[in-house]
Amino acid sequence: MPDTYKPTMRDKFTFGLWTVGNTGRDPFGGPTRAVLTPAEIVDLLGEVGGVCGVNFHDNDLVPIDATEAEAAEIKRDFAAALKRTKIQVAMGTTNLFGDPVFKDGAFTSNDAEVRAYAIQKTMRGLDLAAEFGARVFVFWGGREGVETDAAKDPVEAVRRFRSAIDFLCDYAVESGYEFRFALEAKPNEPRGHMYFPTTGHYLALIPSLKRPEMVGVNPEVAHEHMAGLNFVHAVAAALEAGKLFHIDLNDQEFGRYDQDFRFGSANPKHAFFLVKLLEDHKYDGFKHFDSHAFRTADRDDVIEFARGSMRSYLILKEKARRWNADKEIKSLLRKISRASKDIDALTAGFTASRAETLGAMAFDREKLGSRALPYERLDQRTMEILLGVD
Ligand code: GCO
Ligand code: MN
Ligand code: MN
């Protein structure tokens, strides 16, 4: 029997160089794993099996202070590893947070020279990502924020950010690149408060950009959960707006520091509804596992972490298929929704005559309010399917 949970290229699963390459360093302790070169990370992903793509920040591939000769050698080795593993570069991004020059932000810095440098660095990041055939470019404003609002006018910060994105959209188009830009929100960490803290903030910004069609979002499970929000709803808003250009899958306990746990490992029920949403609505972009293995993991366990991320997604995808096909679920779903083409037609678009008809309608409020909604049973059946009780 074929293994239903074995990933293939069609699943479009990707990992970042910084995720499987994570050395286990945290604010309280040094690395627990060896530093791997970009080529070694790609080879590790090849060993994992079923990985479609790899993603990088400019400086994950080429260190910020590399000479031209060093850069050429790293790129050559990386390209050779991509070839041997048949892994493609899916997404590129810029590190606008690691170097001290960005200690007070990049596009939103108070220093015009830092803002210009950030844009120049991103132009080069776009060149590098295009060189390797990436199709998505992510913007995560790691340092775009403050510890104290005395530091910056937050309205000015929004304007500076918009102007940088507008400039870079034009740069990409003028350079003949076919990128889609995906904006990634996060409420805090590393800054005390970050601008554009939720996916919804970016969805509100996008229509005000010069090239709104080029720009979408890259929501991340952990980031929305850090803000105490329902991630599935954030993704639904993006999908509905046609703006889900990329997604960062990981997991996170609510109310904790940024944990970057393996997808589905902390909140499997949320993960289930997320996978169901993506599959039901036929999201066909890359699914990027932006997470890292426990600090205790060695190389073999990092491989298990990567395999487990994809396997959990595919298990939940199969659960979603069962949920959709389940007789009892179907019958419960029929019970809970009452459709009426006539009534829907009445409220589908305003006309004076529809408003008049609606105004004259008599509703039996008590009867409507007393309808049975067996959501307890529906939720329990969902849990049974999830827990493997048939
Ligand atoms: C984080 C972010 C990053 C970004 C990455 C891509 O919490 O550190 O999720 O991992 O996704 O920088 O731009
Ligand atoms: Mn994150
Ligand atoms: Mn991320």
mmCIF file of N, CA, C and O and ligand atoms in Angstrom, residues 18 140 184-186 188-189 220-223 226 248 250 252 258-260 290-291, ligand 2:
data_model
loop_
_atom_site.group_PDB
_atom_site.id
_atom_site.type_symbol
_atom_site.label_atom_id
_atom_site.label_comp_id
_atom_site.label_asym_id
_atom_site.label_seq_id
_atom_site.Cartn_x
_atom_site.Cartn_y
_atom_site.Cartn_z
ATOM 1 N N TRP A 18 17.523 28.902 7.389
ATOM 2 C CA TRP A 18 17.658 29.253 8.811
ATOM 3 C C TRP A 18 16.832 28.347 9.728
ATOM 4 O O TRP A 18 16.959 28.431 10.939
ATOM 5 N N TRP A 140 9.621 40.549 6.126
ATOM 6 C CA TRP A 140 9.319 40.438 7.544
ATOM 7 C C TRP A 140 10.060 41.570 8.252
ATOM 8 O O TRP A 140 11.291 41.599 8.249
ATOM 9 N N GLU A 184 4.860 39.811 5.966
ATOM 10 C CA GLU A 184 4.689 38.923 7.125
ATOM 11 C C GLU A 184 4.598 39.724 8.424
ATOM 12 O O GLU A 184 5.541 40.419 8.799
ATOM 13 N N ALA A 185 3.480 39.588 9.103
ATOM 14 C CA ALA A 185 3.247 40.350 10.338
ATOM 15 C C ALA A 185 3.715 39.577 11.562
ATOM 16 O O ALA A 185 3.743 38.347 11.565
ATOM 17 N N LYS A 186 4.061 40.326 12.604
ATOM 18 C CA LYS A 186 4.390 39.719 13.905
ATOM 19 C C LYS A 186 4.179 40.795 14.966
ATOM 20 O O LYS A 186 4.561 41.948 14.752
ATOM 21 N N ASN A 188 5.376 41.162 18.208
ATOM 22 C CA ASN A 188 6.543 41.549 19.014
ATOM 23 C C ASN A 188 7.609 40.475 18.849
ATOM 24 O O ASN A 188 7.363 39.451 18.213
ATOM 25 N N GLU A 189 8.774 40.705 19.437
ATOM 26 C CA GLU A 189 9.960 39.845 19.278
ATOM 27 C C GLU A 189 10.494 39.940 17.873
ATOM 28 O O GLU A 189 9.897 39.385 16.974
ATOM 29 N N GLU A 220 1.898 33.747 9.555
ATOM 30 C CA GLU A 220 2.604 32.675 10.279
ATOM 31 C C GLU A 220 1.807 32.289 11.519
ATOM 32 O O GLU A 220 1.410 33.154 12.312
ATOM 33 N N VAL A 221 1.619 30.986 11.699
ATOM 34 C CA VAL A 221 0.837 30.463 12.835
ATOM 35 C C VAL A 221 1.274 31.123 14.147
ATOM 36 O O VAL A 221 0.473 31.737 14.862
ATOM 37 N N ALA A 222 2.567 31.009 14.457
ATOM 38 C CA ALA A 222 3.066 31.470 15.758
ATOM 39 C C ALA A 222 2.788 32.953 15.977
ATOM 40 O O ALA A 222 2.465 33.373 17.096
ATOM 41 N N HIS A 223 2.922 33.742 14.926
ATOM 42 C CA HIS A 223 2.802 35.187 15.096
ATOM 43 C C HIS A 223 1.385 35.590 15.485
ATOM 44 O O HIS A 223 1.183 36.441 16.349
ATOM 45 N N MET A 226 0.761 34.388 19.008
ATOM 46 C CA MET A 226 1.413 35.247 20.010
ATOM 47 C C MET A 226 0.518 36.431 20.363
ATOM 48 O O MET A 226 0.547 36.939 21.481
ATOM 49 N N ASP A 248 3.658 30.610 6.422
ATOM 50 C CA ASP A 248 4.675 30.081 7.332
ATOM 51 C C ASP A 248 3.986 29.184 8.356
ATOM 52 O O ASP A 248 3.232 29.653 9.221
ATOM 53 N N ASN A 250 4.101 26.668 11.514
ATOM 54 C CA ASN A 250 4.849 26.209 12.695
ATOM 55 C C ASN A 250 3.820 26.076 13.807
ATOM 56 O O ASN A 250 2.624 25.978 13.523
ATOM 57 N N GLN A 252 2.833 27.098 18.232
ATOM 58 C CA GLN A 252 3.098 28.053 19.299
ATOM 59 C C GLN A 252 2.051 27.894 20.379
ATOM 60 O O GLN A 252 0.868 27.859 20.075
ATOM 61 N N ASP A 258 8.237 33.507 21.502
ATOM 62 C CA ASP A 258 8.192 32.973 20.134
ATOM 63 C C ASP A 258 8.847 31.585 20.088
ATOM 64 O O ASP A 258 10.056 31.462 20.216
ATOM 65 N N GLN A 259 8.028 30.540 19.952
ATOM 66 C CA GLN A 259 8.556 29.185 20.137
ATOM 67 C C GLN A 259 8.973 28.446 18.865
ATOM 68 O O GLN A 259 9.814 27.556 18.921
ATOM 69 N N ASP A 260 8.325 28.777 17.731
ATOM 70 C CA ASP A 260 8.692 28.127 16.455
ATOM 71 C C ASP A 260 8.667 26.603 16.519
ATOM 72 O O ASP A 260 9.565 25.921 16.009
ATOM 73 N N ASP A 290 8.298 27.359 8.859
ATOM 74 C CA ASP A 290 9.200 28.334 9.491
ATOM 75 C C ASP A 290 9.300 28.005 10.983
ATOM 76 O O ASP A 290 8.695 28.668 11.829
ATOM 77 N N SER A 291 10.030 26.966 11.276
ATOM 78 C CA SER A 291 10.121 26.478 12.651
ATOM 79 C C SER A 291 11.504 25.872 12.815
ATOM 80 O O SER A 291 12.250 25.766 11.854
HETATM 81 MN MN MN B 2 8.324 33.599 13.261
#
